[in-house]
Amino acid sequence: MSNNLASLINEELARATPTPAQRLHAIEQAISRRVEAEYRDDIISHMATMQQQTLPEASMMDLQPELEWHMRPYLLDFIVETHVTLRLQPQTLFLAINLIDRYCSKRVVYKKHYQLVGCTCLWIAAKYEDKKSRVPTISDLKHMCCGAYEEDMFCQMEGHVLNTLEWTVGHPTTDSYLDLFLGPESPQVTQTIRHVSRYLCEVALYPRTFFSFAPSLVASCARTLAYHILGIPCPNPNMHSSIYPSQGNSSEMHCLSTLAQHMQQPSRAVQKKYSRQSYCNAAQIVSAFVSQAASNNGAGIPNPATPPPTLSAPHSPASSIHTTFSEASTPSSAYFPVSQQNSPANVKQHFSPQVYSMSNLSNVSVNYR
């Protein structure tokens, strides 16, 4: 065993209670840190390549004939709340939303299938990121959608999503970049910093504006803003530009300014999630900072000195969808067996709190232990 690895193991053991399980975990952490440091440059290069290949296109989503951008927050609230209920890994949420957006960038999705696509993408992401014991069953998915879809529809949709994405499921999410920028757990990087940073990353999942920013840039800005909110000097604030110099500081300032604006009005689902003690009350910390900044400045959080570029105008859906999208679309009712609950007469024309409310799961008994 090399001296460097031995010192890393001793450092981990010094912070852990010397039980056999914790000693094993400390050794695993030390080995993981060493491997990560050894292959860091290769990992960053591969993540940059995958990032460009697996980004959704907002301009293509603009062309959806039935879906509107105001529907997306309702679906994301449903996904966030379901993710919390199932106690899935943080990266599963970010991957699921990436899969949803990528699929909607390539295929026509009908309103009656939007929730089906979202739930199926969460299912795929859970299989990719989580333990087998945490992956929901098809029966669970049906209950979460209040019986709107038959069980075999989830299997058909899973195959359709995977074939559309050419089985490219992996994606360097904002959460994975955040872990890279924050580094391994240490006394300097507290759980509060991690939770506030991740809270800001989840806030950025909602606005269409953030489609123009790479996940690596959003993660870097969330990290910088989290340190600022907590009043802690940010170590290496130019970490992102040093790793990806081609993106420049102007993009980072624009992203930071945009994130500072949108964190003032977060999604209620995300705010409720991060209001718990298990998340270090990250939502309250950010809310208190916003309130204090508003009282000090009279008009909210000040923008950076460099003015951000003008945002693009609101989209206007194109008149025709067939000239841009692939001919294949989300399977219509001819492909899916239509149940009584899923008949056109009973399918909601728009997302509503009744459809996307976790209160509908109150009678569902799903145990994940």
Short mmCIF file of C-alpha atoms in Angstrom, two decimals:
data_model
loop_
_atom_site.label_atom_id
_atom_site.label_comp_id
_atom_site.label_asym_id
_atom_site.label_seq_id
_atom_site.Cartn_x
_atom_site.Cartn_y
_atom_site.Cartn_z
CA MET A 1 0.00 0.00 0.00
CA SER A 2 1.44 3.35 -1.05
CA ASN A 3 2.08 6.10 1.46
CA ASN A 4 -0.48 8.38 -0.22
CA LEU A 5 -3.25 5.80 -0.03
CA ALA A 6 -2.33 4.96 3.56
CA SER A 7 -2.53 8.61 4.55
CA LEU A 8 -5.92 8.95 2.86
CA ILE A 9 -7.23 5.92 4.72
CA ASN A 10 -5.90 7.23 8.02
CA GLU A 11 -7.55 10.58 7.32
CA GLU A 12 -10.89 8.88 6.70
CA LEU A 13 -10.55 6.69 9.79
CA ALA A 14 -9.75 9.71 11.94
CA ARG A 15 -13.17 11.17 11.06
CA ALA A 16 -15.11 7.94 11.53
CA THR A 17 -16.16 5.91 14.52
CA PRO A 18 -13.93 2.82 14.45
CA THR A 19 -16.62 0.22 13.86
CA PRO A 20 -15.94 -2.49 11.24
CA ALA A 21 -18.58 -1.15 8.85
CA GLN A 22 -17.34 2.42 9.13
CA ARG A 23 -13.73 1.34 8.76
CA LEU A 24 -14.65 -0.43 5.53
CA HIS A 25 -16.55 2.64 4.33
CA ALA A 26 -13.56 4.84 5.16
CA ILE A 27 -11.24 2.61 3.15
CA GLU A 28 -13.67 2.65 0.20
CA GLN A 29 -13.86 6.45 0.36
CA ALA A 30 -10.08 6.75 0.38
CA ILE A 31 -9.67 4.44 -2.61
CA SER A 32 -12.44 6.28 -4.47
CA ARG A 33 -10.74 9.64 -3.86
CA ARG A 34 -7.44 8.29 -5.11
CA VAL A 35 -8.96 6.83 -8.29
CA GLU A 36 -10.90 10.03 -8.93
CA ALA A 37 -7.76 12.13 -8.58
CA GLU A 38 -5.82 9.80 -10.87
CA TYR A 39 -8.39 9.86 -13.68
CA ARG A 40 -9.80 13.34 -13.07
CA ASP A 41 -8.71 14.82 -16.40
CA ASP A 42 -10.09 11.86 -18.36
CA ILE A 43 -13.35 12.01 -16.43
CA ILE A 44 -13.79 15.73 -17.10
CA SER A 45 -13.03 15.27 -20.80
CA HIS A 46 -15.54 12.45 -21.13
CA MET A 47 -18.19 14.40 -19.23
CA ALA A 48 -17.70 17.38 -21.55
CA THR A 49 -18.19 15.16 -24.61
CA MET A 50 -21.29 13.49 -23.19
CA GLN A 51 -22.67 16.85 -22.09
CA GLN A 52 -22.75 18.13 -25.66
CA GLN A 53 -24.24 14.91 -27.01
CA THR A 54 -27.07 14.58 -24.51
CA LEU A 55 -28.48 18.09 -24.15
CA PRO A 56 -32.16 18.70 -24.95
CA GLU A 57 -33.15 21.38 -27.45
CA ALA A 58 -35.66 23.95 -26.28
CA SER A 59 -36.21 25.15 -29.85
CA MET A 60 -37.40 21.68 -30.83
CA MET A 61 -39.67 21.49 -27.79
CA ASP A 62 -41.20 24.79 -28.95
CA LEU A 63 -42.57 22.91 -31.95
CA GLN A 64 -44.72 20.54 -29.91
CA PRO A 65 -48.28 20.88 -31.26
CA GLU A 66 -50.07 20.15 -27.97
CA LEU A 67 -47.57 20.74 -25.15
CA GLU A 68 -46.96 24.22 -23.79
CA TRP A 69 -44.18 25.40 -21.52
CA HIS A 70 -46.62 26.26 -18.73
CA MET A 71 -47.43 22.53 -18.47
CA ARG A 72 -43.85 21.51 -17.77
CA PRO A 73 -43.66 22.86 -14.17
CA TYR A 74 -46.68 20.75 -13.22
CA LEU A 75 -45.00 17.63 -14.55
CA LEU A 76 -41.73 18.50 -12.83
CA ASP A 77 -43.53 19.05 -9.52
CA PHE A 78 -45.05 15.60 -9.89
CA ILE A 79 -41.64 14.07 -10.65
CA VAL A 80 -39.98 15.86 -7.71
CA GLU A 81 -42.64 14.75 -5.25
CA THR A 82 -42.65 11.18 -6.56
CA HIS A 83 -38.86 11.14 -6.35
CA VAL A 84 -39.05 12.16 -2.69
CA THR A 85 -41.74 9.60 -1.92
CA LEU A 86 -39.67 6.78 -3.44
CA ARG A 87 -36.51 8.03 -1.70
CA LEU A 88 -34.43 7.77 -4.86
CA GLN A 89 -30.89 9.07 -5.32
CA PRO A 90 -30.49 12.82 -6.10
CA GLN A 91 -28.91 12.12 -9.48
CA THR A 92 -31.96 10.07 -10.47
CA LEU A 93 -34.13 13.20 -10.48
CA PHE A 94 -31.77 15.18 -12.71
CA LEU A 95 -31.36 12.27 -15.13
CA ALA A 96 -35.12 11.68 -15.32
CA ILE A 97 -35.80 15.30 -16.27
CA ASN A 98 -33.01 15.21 -18.85
CA LEU A 99 -34.58 12.10 -20.40
CA ILE A 100 -38.00 13.78 -20.49
CA ASP A 101 -36.67 16.88 -22.22
CA ARG A 102 -34.51 14.92 -24.67
CA TYR A 103 -37.47 12.76 -25.64
CA CYS A 104 -39.70 15.80 -26.09
CA SER A 105 -36.97 17.28 -28.32
CA LYS A 106 -37.25 14.32 -30.70
CA ARG A 107 -40.83 13.10 -30.66
CA VAL A 108 -44.30 14.58 -30.73
CA VAL A 109 -45.88 14.04 -27.30
CA TYR A 110 -49.61 14.30 -26.76
CA LYS A 111 -50.94 15.93 -23.62
CA LYS A 112 -52.63 12.74 -22.52
CA HIS A 113 -49.25 10.96 -22.60
CA TYR A 114 -47.11 13.67 -20.96
CA GLN A 115 -47.42 12.22 -17.47
CA LEU A 116 -46.81 8.74 -18.86
CA VAL A 117 -43.56 9.94 -20.46
CA GLY A 118 -42.46 11.62 -17.22
CA CYS A 119 -43.18 8.61 -15.02
CA THR A 120 -41.50 6.24 -17.47
CA CYS A 121 -38.38 8.41 -17.65
CA LEU A 122 -38.20 8.43 -13.84
CA TRP A 123 -38.48 4.64 -13.97
CA ILE A 124 -35.61 4.40 -16.47
CA ALA A 125 -33.46 6.80 -14.45
CA ALA A 126 -34.10 4.80 -11.26
CA LYS A 127 -32.98 1.62 -12.99
CA TYR A 128 -29.83 3.41 -14.15
CA GLU A 129 -28.86 5.17 -10.92
CA ASP A 130 -30.52 3.48 -7.93
CA LYS A 131 -30.37 0.19 -6.12
CA LYS A 132 -32.65 -2.51 -7.43
CA SER A 133 -34.64 -2.47 -4.19
CA ARG A 134 -35.48 1.21 -4.74
CA VAL A 135 -36.73 0.90 -8.32
CA PRO A 136 -40.54 1.25 -8.38
CA THR A 137 -42.63 -1.54 -9.84
CA ILE A 138 -45.05 -1.09 -12.72
CA SER A 139 -47.89 -1.39 -10.23
CA ASP A 140 -46.39 1.49 -8.25
CA LEU A 141 -46.18 3.60 -11.39
CA LYS A 142 -49.82 2.93 -12.19
CA HIS A 143 -50.89 4.00 -8.70
CA MET A 144 -48.79 7.17 -8.91
CA CYS A 145 -50.64 8.13 -12.08
CA CYS A 146 -53.96 7.43 -10.34
CA GLY A 147 -54.71 4.54 -12.68
CA ALA A 148 -54.73 6.76 -15.78
CA TYR A 149 -52.57 4.28 -17.71
CA GLU A 150 -52.56 0.50 -17.95
CA GLU A 151 -49.44 -1.33 -16.74
CA ASP A 152 -48.35 -2.50 -20.20
CA MET A 153 -48.33 1.11 -21.41
CA PHE A 154 -45.30 1.83 -19.20
CA CYS A 155 -43.37 -1.04 -20.80
CA GLN A 156 -44.27 0.13 -24.29
CA MET A 157 -43.33 3.70 -23.47
CA GLU A 158 -40.02 2.56 -21.95
CA GLY A 159 -39.07 0.85 -25.20
CA HIS A 160 -40.17 3.85 -27.23
CA VAL A 161 -38.10 6.27 -25.12
CA LEU A 162 -34.98 4.08 -25.22
CA ASN A 163 -35.22 3.54 -28.97
CA THR A 164 -35.75 7.26 -29.56
CA LEU A 165 -32.66 8.12 -27.51
CA GLU A 166 -30.76 5.26 -29.17
CA TRP A 167 -30.25 3.71 -25.73
CA THR A 168 -28.02 6.58 -24.66
CA VAL A 169 -29.27 6.96 -21.10
CA GLY A 170 -26.17 8.32 -19.37
CA HIS A 171 -25.84 12.08 -19.04
CA PRO A 172 -23.48 14.26 -16.94
CA THR A 173 -26.17 15.98 -14.90
CA THR A 174 -25.93 19.20 -12.95
CA ASP A 175 -25.78 17.10 -9.80
CA SER A 176 -22.80 15.07 -11.04
CA TYR A 177 -20.91 18.27 -11.91
CA LEU A 178 -21.78 19.67 -8.50
CA ASP A 179 -20.20 16.64 -6.83
CA LEU A 180 -17.13 17.14 -9.01
CA PHE A 181 -16.79 20.83 -8.12
CA LEU A 182 -17.45 20.38 -4.40
CA GLY A 183 -15.09 17.44 -4.16
CA PRO A 184 -15.15 14.68 -1.55
CA GLU A 185 -16.82 15.13 1.81
CA SER A 186 -14.59 17.09 4.15
CA PRO A 187 -14.93 19.46 7.12
CA GLN A 188 -14.54 22.37 4.69
CA VAL A 189 -17.49 21.23 2.54
CA THR A 190 -20.38 20.89 4.96
CA GLN A 191 -23.71 19.24 4.27
CA THR A 192 -25.32 22.67 4.38
CA ILE A 193 -23.20 23.83 1.45
CA ARG A 194 -24.11 20.70 -0.48
CA HIS A 195 -27.83 20.98 0.19
CA VAL A 196 -28.03 24.70 -0.61
CA SER A 197 -26.07 24.11 -3.83
CA ARG A 198 -28.30 21.20 -4.83
CA TYR A 199 -31.41 23.22 -3.96
CA LEU A 200 -30.29 25.93 -6.38
CA CYS A 201 -29.60 23.29 -9.03
CA GLU A 202 -33.16 21.97 -8.66
CA VAL A 203 -34.53 25.50 -8.89
CA ALA A 204 -32.73 25.78 -12.23
CA LEU A 205 -34.51 22.70 -13.58
CA TYR A 206 -37.75 24.64 -14.14
CA PRO A 207 -37.20 27.84 -16.18
CA ARG A 208 -36.78 27.53 -19.93
CA THR A 209 -33.96 30.07 -19.69
CA PHE A 210 -31.58 27.49 -18.25
CA PHE A 211 -31.76 25.37 -21.39
CA SER A 212 -29.18 27.77 -22.81
CA PHE A 213 -26.69 26.95 -20.03
CA ALA A 214 -24.68 23.76 -19.81
CA PRO A 215 -25.14 21.62 -16.67
CA SER A 216 -21.51 22.23 -15.76
CA LEU A 217 -22.08 25.99 -15.80
CA VAL A 218 -25.27 25.77 -13.71
CA ALA A 219 -23.50 23.58 -11.15
CA SER A 220 -20.58 25.99 -10.89
CA CYS A 221 -22.88 28.98 -10.42
CA ALA A 222 -24.99 27.12 -7.85
CA ARG A 223 -21.84 26.33 -5.90
CA THR A 224 -20.60 29.93 -6.03
CA LEU A 225 -23.99 31.32 -5.05
CA ALA A 226 -24.36 28.83 -2.18
CA TYR A 227 -21.07 29.94 -0.65
CA HIS A 228 -22.15 33.57 -1.05
CA ILE A 229 -25.53 32.94 0.60
CA LEU A 230 -23.87 31.21 3.55
CA GLY A 231 -21.31 33.99 3.89
CA ILE A 232 -18.37 31.65 3.34
CA PRO A 233 -15.47 32.55 1.02
CA CYS A 234 -15.75 30.36 -2.07
CA PRO A 235 -12.58 28.33 -2.71
CA ASN A 236 -11.47 28.55 -6.33
CA PRO A 237 -14.45 30.58 -7.64
CA ASN A 238 -13.09 30.32 -11.20
CA MET A 239 -13.08 26.51 -11.16
CA HIS A 240 -15.48 26.18 -14.08
CA SER A 241 -13.64 28.59 -16.36
CA SER A 242 -10.37 26.86 -15.54
CA ILE A 243 -11.84 23.51 -16.60
CA TYR A 244 -13.83 24.82 -19.59
CA PRO A 245 -12.06 28.04 -20.66
CA SER A 246 -13.93 28.19 -23.98
CA GLN A 247 -17.22 29.14 -22.27
CA GLY A 248 -15.79 32.34 -20.82
CA ASN A 249 -16.65 34.47 -17.80
CA SER A 250 -19.49 36.35 -19.50
CA SER A 251 -21.62 33.20 -19.71
CA GLU A 252 -20.90 32.45 -16.08
CA MET A 253 -21.94 35.95 -14.99
CA HIS A 254 -25.13 35.69 -17.04
CA CYS A 255 -25.97 32.29 -15.54
CA LEU A 256 -25.19 33.50 -12.03
CA SER A 257 -27.43 36.53 -12.46
CA THR A 258 -30.26 34.40 -13.88
CA LEU A 259 -30.00 31.89 -11.04
CA ALA A 260 -30.04 34.69 -8.46
CA GLN A 261 -33.26 35.99 -10.00
CA HIS A 262 -35.07 32.67 -10.21
CA MET A 263 -34.16 31.52 -6.71
CA GLN A 264 -36.47 34.28 -5.44
CA GLN A 265 -39.51 32.38 -6.78
CA PRO A 266 -38.75 28.66 -6.55
CA SER A 267 -41.16 25.86 -7.24
CA ARG A 268 -43.33 25.08 -4.24
CA ALA A 269 -42.54 21.39 -4.55
CA VAL A 270 -38.79 22.02 -4.44
CA GLN A 271 -39.18 24.58 -1.65
CA LYS A 272 -41.23 22.14 0.43
CA LYS A 273 -38.69 19.38 -0.17
CA TYR A 274 -35.75 21.47 1.01
CA SER A 275 -37.59 22.88 4.01
CA ARG A 276 -36.87 19.71 5.95
CA GLN A 277 -34.20 19.27 8.58
CA SER A 278 -32.73 16.39 6.59
CA TYR A 279 -31.86 18.93 3.88
CA CYS A 280 -30.44 21.41 6.42
CA ASN A 281 -33.44 23.71 5.85
CA ALA A 282 -31.80 24.89 2.63
CA ALA A 283 -35.00 26.54 1.37
CA GLN A 284 -35.33 28.66 4.52
CA ILE A 285 -31.69 29.68 4.31
CA VAL A 286 -32.10 30.91 0.74
CA SER A 287 -35.45 32.55 1.52
CA ALA A 288 -33.94 34.41 4.48
CA PHE A 289 -31.05 35.58 2.30
CA VAL A 290 -33.45 36.83 -0.39
CA SER A 291 -35.56 38.68 2.20
CA GLN A 292 -32.48 40.26 3.75
CA ALA A 293 -31.16 41.32 0.35
CA ALA A 294 -34.53 42.82 -0.55
CA SER A 295 -34.69 44.83 2.67
CA ASN A 296 -31.13 46.07 2.24
CA ASN A 297 -31.36 46.96 -1.43
CA GLY A 298 -35.03 47.79 -1.73
CA ALA A 299 -35.32 45.91 -5.01
CA GLY A 300 -34.12 42.39 -4.48
CA ILE A 301 -30.74 40.91 -5.20
CA PRO A 302 -28.49 43.20 -7.26
CA ASN A 303 -27.28 41.96 -10.60
CA PRO A 304 -23.57 41.56 -11.34
CA ALA A 305 -21.74 44.56 -12.72
CA THR A 306 -21.62 43.02 -16.19
CA PRO A 307 -25.13 43.31 -17.68
CA PRO A 308 -26.46 39.97 -18.91
CA PRO A 309 -27.31 39.54 -22.58
CA THR A 310 -30.91 40.09 -23.63
CA LEU A 311 -32.97 36.97 -23.19
CA SER A 312 -34.69 35.49 -26.19
CA ALA A 313 -38.29 36.44 -26.82
CA PRO A 314 -41.06 34.06 -25.79
CA HIS A 315 -41.46 31.22 -28.22
CA SER A 316 -44.17 30.97 -30.82
CA PRO A 317 -45.00 27.41 -31.83
CA ALA A 318 -44.49 26.64 -35.48
CA SER A 319 -47.48 25.98 -37.65
CA SER A 320 -46.25 22.59 -38.80
CA ILE A 321 -44.57 19.88 -36.85
CA HIS A 322 -43.82 17.39 -39.57
CA THR A 323 -41.00 19.30 -41.24
CA THR A 324 -38.74 19.20 -38.18
CA PHE A 325 -39.64 16.31 -35.92
CA SER A 326 -39.04 12.73 -36.85
CA GLU A 327 -42.10 11.15 -38.38
CA ALA A 328 -42.45 8.81 -35.42
CA SER A 329 -44.26 10.27 -32.46
CA THR A 330 -45.39 9.14 -29.08
CA PRO A 331 -47.68 6.17 -29.75
CA SER A 332 -51.28 7.24 -30.07
CA SER A 333 -54.28 5.41 -28.69
CA ALA A 334 -54.03 2.99 -31.62
CA TYR A 335 -50.85 1.59 -30.08
CA PHE A 336 -51.95 1.79 -26.46
CA PRO A 337 -55.00 0.02 -25.07
CA VAL A 338 -57.33 2.75 -23.86
CA SER A 339 -58.87 2.09 -20.47
CA GLN A 340 -61.99 3.79 -19.18
CA GLN A 341 -59.88 6.15 -17.05
CA ASN A 342 -57.62 6.96 -20.01
CA SER A 343 -60.38 7.56 -22.52
CA PRO A 344 -60.34 10.96 -24.24
CA ALA A 345 -63.43 12.00 -22.31
CA ASN A 346 -61.69 11.50 -18.98
CA VAL A 347 -58.16 12.62 -19.83
CA LYS A 348 -57.39 16.11 -18.52
CA GLN A 349 -56.74 18.59 -21.31
CA HIS A 350 -54.28 20.45 -19.08
CA PHE A 351 -52.31 19.43 -16.04
CA SER A 352 -54.18 20.20 -12.86
CA PRO A 353 -53.41 20.02 -9.13
CA GLN A 354 -55.74 17.02 -8.91
CA VAL A 355 -53.62 15.05 -11.37
CA TYR A 356 -50.24 16.24 -10.09
CA SER A 357 -50.88 16.06 -6.37
CA MET A 358 -49.15 13.64 -4.04
CA SER A 359 -52.30 13.69 -1.91
CA ASN A 360 -53.65 11.19 -4.42
CA LEU A 361 -51.06 8.73 -3.11
CA SER A 362 -52.43 8.79 0.42
CA ASN A 363 -54.17 5.46 -0.11
CA VAL A 364 -51.21 3.84 -1.81
CA SER A 365 -49.09 1.59 0.36
CA VAL A 366 -45.59 1.45 -1.09
CA ASN A 367 -42.80 0.44 1.25
CA TYR A 368 -39.16 0.93 0.30
CA ARG A 369 -36.93 -0.16 3.12
#
